[in-house]
XYZ file of C-alpha atoms in Angstrom:
255
model
C -18.785 9.117 11.553
C -19.655 7.327 14.664
C -19.609 7.827 18.340
C -17.326 5.385 18.696
C -14.693 6.068 15.935
C -14.364 10.098 16.836
C -13.843 9.578 20.209
C -11.079 7.593 19.149
C -9.988 10.108 16.276
C -11.111 13.451 18.661
C -7.697 13.522 21.108
C -5.419 12.922 18.151
C -6.695 15.881 16.098
C -6.373 17.747 19.157
C -3.038 17.107 20.021
C -1.734 18.174 16.280
C -4.506 20.657 14.699
C -3.028 23.680 14.553
C -4.650 26.135 17.676
C -5.857 29.463 17.073
C -7.292 31.961 19.469
C -11.425 30.511 18.097
C -11.258 26.806 17.863
C -12.755 25.461 14.912
C -16.742 24.877 14.784
C -18.275 21.549 14.048
C -14.666 19.633 13.709
C -16.268 16.246 13.830
C -18.282 17.224 10.788
C -16.361 18.620 8.660
C -13.600 15.646 9.150
C -16.419 13.574 8.263
C -17.049 15.110 5.083
C -12.768 15.024 4.459
C -12.418 11.270 5.613
C -15.660 10.402 2.890
C -14.033 12.901 -0.021
C -11.614 11.055 -0.144
C -12.459 7.206 0.197
C -14.765 7.878 -2.212
C -12.446 10.112 -4.714
C -16.022 12.699 -5.597
C -15.364 16.575 -6.575
C -15.339 18.876 -3.282
C -18.443 19.964 -4.642
C -19.437 16.816 -4.785
C -19.459 16.396 -0.497
C -22.899 16.439 0.516
C -24.511 19.055 2.466
C -25.308 17.413 5.815
C -21.094 17.862 5.954
C -21.547 21.808 6.039
C -19.742 23.620 3.176
C -17.351 21.609 0.897
C -14.768 25.054 0.457
C -14.749 24.635 4.306
C -13.689 21.057 4.478
C -11.379 21.429 1.502
C -9.855 24.648 2.719
C -9.401 22.665 6.323
C -7.135 19.645 3.857
C -5.700 21.892 1.898
C -4.127 23.746 4.657
C -3.389 20.995 7.232
C -1.885 19.255 4.232
C 0.249 22.671 3.757
C 0.734 22.606 7.817
C 1.981 18.973 7.844
C -0.856 18.210 9.995
C -1.826 14.628 8.318
C 1.864 13.716 8.766
C 1.368 14.388 12.468
C -1.602 12.576 13.268
C -0.349 8.786 11.688
C 2.865 10.459 13.532
C 0.616 9.896 16.790
C -1.233 7.340 15.753
C 1.807 5.125 16.235
C 2.144 5.740 19.161
C 0.143 2.601 20.126
C 3.967 1.399 19.027
C 5.837 0.494 15.622
C 7.242 -3.560 15.450
C 11.048 -3.170 14.725
C 11.381 -6.906 14.287
C 11.056 -6.331 10.395
C 10.333 -3.245 8.241
C 9.333 -3.488 4.784
C 10.055 -0.901 2.195
C 7.773 -0.231 -0.882
C 6.570 1.426 -3.639
C 3.987 1.555 -5.677
C 2.763 3.682 -9.022
C 0.026 5.043 -8.753
C -1.704 6.888 -11.564
C -2.698 11.172 -11.482
C -5.886 11.755 -13.012
C -6.111 14.766 -15.190
C -7.497 17.557 -12.619
C -3.762 16.450 -11.185
C -2.471 18.756 -13.714
C -2.258 22.244 -12.963
C -0.504 23.463 -9.395
C 0.438 27.285 -8.772
C 3.256 27.691 -12.458
C 6.574 29.542 -10.256
C 9.200 30.942 -12.115
C 11.018 27.710 -13.410
C 10.629 25.050 -15.885
C 7.261 22.944 -16.399
C 9.762 19.909 -15.429
C 10.970 21.431 -12.609
C 7.439 22.014 -11.320
C 6.329 18.529 -11.915
C 9.147 16.926 -9.939
C 8.538 19.563 -7.402
C 4.935 18.016 -6.940
C 5.314 14.703 -7.817
C 4.510 14.001 -11.365
C 6.199 12.863 -13.663
C 5.581 9.938 -16.764
C 6.494 6.340 -16.959
C 5.696 3.626 -19.081
C 2.275 3.138 -16.925
C 1.468 6.944 -17.823
C 1.078 10.383 -15.944
C 1.663 9.647 -12.324
C 3.921 9.780 -8.891
C 5.709 7.025 -7.138
C 4.572 6.973 -3.888
C 7.192 4.785 -1.104
C 6.645 3.639 1.831
C 8.220 1.745 4.580
C 6.355 -0.457 7.008
C 6.778 -2.012 10.454
C 6.523 -5.630 11.603
C 2.652 -5.753 11.417
C 2.377 -4.383 7.959
C 1.405 -0.762 9.011
C 2.860 2.757 7.149
C 5.340 4.584 9.332
C 6.185 7.016 6.806
C 5.548 7.588 3.151
C 8.033 9.530 0.479
C 6.887 11.239 -2.695
C 8.573 11.099 -5.981
C 7.833 11.329 -10.114
C 5.949 8.200 -11.482
C 9.548 7.607 -13.691
C 11.589 7.670 -10.492
C 13.560 4.933 -8.568
C 12.416 4.007 -4.992
C 16.258 3.151 -4.121
C 17.295 6.604 -3.530
C 14.176 7.180 -0.655
C 15.294 3.579 1.286
C 17.356 5.376 3.514
C 15.517 8.900 4.585
C 12.565 6.322 5.258
C 14.377 4.712 7.270
C 15.658 7.649 9.827
C 11.787 7.641 10.400
C 11.715 4.605 11.922
C 11.839 5.072 16.401
C 14.301 2.536 16.351
C 16.054 0.022 14.560
C 14.862 -2.834 13.194
C 16.290 -6.369 13.383
C 15.433 -7.488 9.616
C 15.006 -4.909 6.541
C 12.873 -6.716 3.754
C 12.545 -5.090 0.442
C 12.718 -6.339 -3.125
C 15.085 -6.700 -5.408
C 14.273 -3.320 -6.767
C 16.346 -2.043 -3.603
C 19.158 -4.410 -4.171
C 22.531 -2.602 -3.947
C 25.956 -3.165 -2.009
C 25.588 0.703 -0.923
C 22.678 0.077 0.846
C 22.834 -3.546 2.459
C 26.031 -2.237 4.223
C 24.238 0.959 4.880
C 21.627 -1.458 6.585
C 24.623 -3.408 8.310
C 26.588 -0.067 9.542
C 23.094 0.822 11.306
C 23.125 -3.011 12.740
C 20.288 -4.361 10.567
C 20.021 -7.129 8.723
C 19.072 -7.103 4.938
C 16.436 -9.465 3.789
C 17.027 -8.068 -0.182
C 16.977 -11.005 -3.595
C 20.045 -9.966 -5.695
C 19.291 -8.923 -9.095
C 20.113 -11.258 -11.849
C 23.034 -9.583 -13.000
C 24.397 -9.792 -9.369
C 26.647 -11.754 -7.243
C 24.626 -14.263 -4.631
C 23.599 -12.806 -1.547
C 21.971 -14.354 1.435
C 18.017 -13.353 0.854
C 16.451 -15.557 3.988
C 13.503 -16.770 2.989
C 11.377 -17.954 6.197
C 11.941 -13.655 6.255
C 11.542 -12.734 2.897
C 8.251 -14.559 2.614
C 6.119 -12.001 5.151
C 7.099 -9.411 2.435
C 3.317 -9.468 1.595
C 1.865 -7.760 4.268
C 3.599 -4.186 2.799
C 1.735 -5.413 -0.245
C -1.481 -5.984 1.639
C -0.863 -2.811 3.036
C -1.254 -0.916 -0.213
C -4.086 -2.859 -0.942
C -5.783 -1.502 1.886
C -4.696 2.068 1.244
C -6.099 1.939 -2.155
C -9.063 0.791 -1.293
C -9.802 4.815 -1.368
C -9.932 5.868 -4.320
C -8.316 9.180 -3.832
C -4.791 6.518 -2.840
C -5.782 4.678 -6.120
C -5.509 7.399 -8.163
C -4.148 10.870 -7.562
C -6.245 13.717 -7.960
C -4.388 16.077 -6.017
C -2.408 18.890 -7.721
C 0.334 19.687 -5.066
C 2.481 16.966 -3.246
C 2.024 17.901 -0.192
C -1.703 17.546 -0.770
C -1.446 14.250 -1.947
C 0.973 13.050 0.945
C -1.932 14.145 3.329
C -3.640 11.801 1.965
C -1.744 8.721 2.647
C -0.929 10.071 6.092
C -4.582 9.955 6.594
C -5.776 7.010 5.236
C -2.513 5.174 7.249
C -4.138 6.421 10.147
C -7.293 4.966 9.485
C -5.660 1.964 9.101
C -3.333 2.090 12.166
C -7.230 2.659 13.849
C -8.668 -0.160 13.129
C -6.809 -2.179 14.459
């Protein structure tokens, strides 16, 4: 991490990290190890010695994921301003590595454990469905996770609630086509730009607005440049959500 990058990131981290009696030592080095590990998809033990003990970076990342620090970091990065002329909803299937299985067992069934950790089997294999809501410039505002076989629509309303205001347009593909969802958008004061399904009655979907949906697709392309986003290596949903939020924060800061 360069001095310029750390100068931007440090105040954001200080604003949302947990504060203890003893401040963390070598925080810059630890965060460099965390970011480096997730961008190249390496094992924790493969973190170069120059970044300090690998277990320190691993423990910090996992603990901060459980505490929601990475989600708060993303929220702090959005202080630059969320553009609400348009908002984009989209989901993507992310294949899970075999090491992603095996989270700590709880007194419930294996199917319930899988759902709790947002893992499941679909036609694409064993994986996770990651849903995002992005602002008008194509930057991630919030994420939701579900098992790989789950549909994206049930998470749409919860993601909309994560916006700091009501967008003018909500743009999504026909997977979000639903009469009830469109009515929800009208009730909020937003206008839907969602094409209807083949078996539905034709509804208005302004082409000049819908053509901008490629912004959220380009967002996923940028996020998946991080190997730990393109393939899920994390066992728990909290840790994988932390990876997504960290990658999205980096996307906000480089603009």
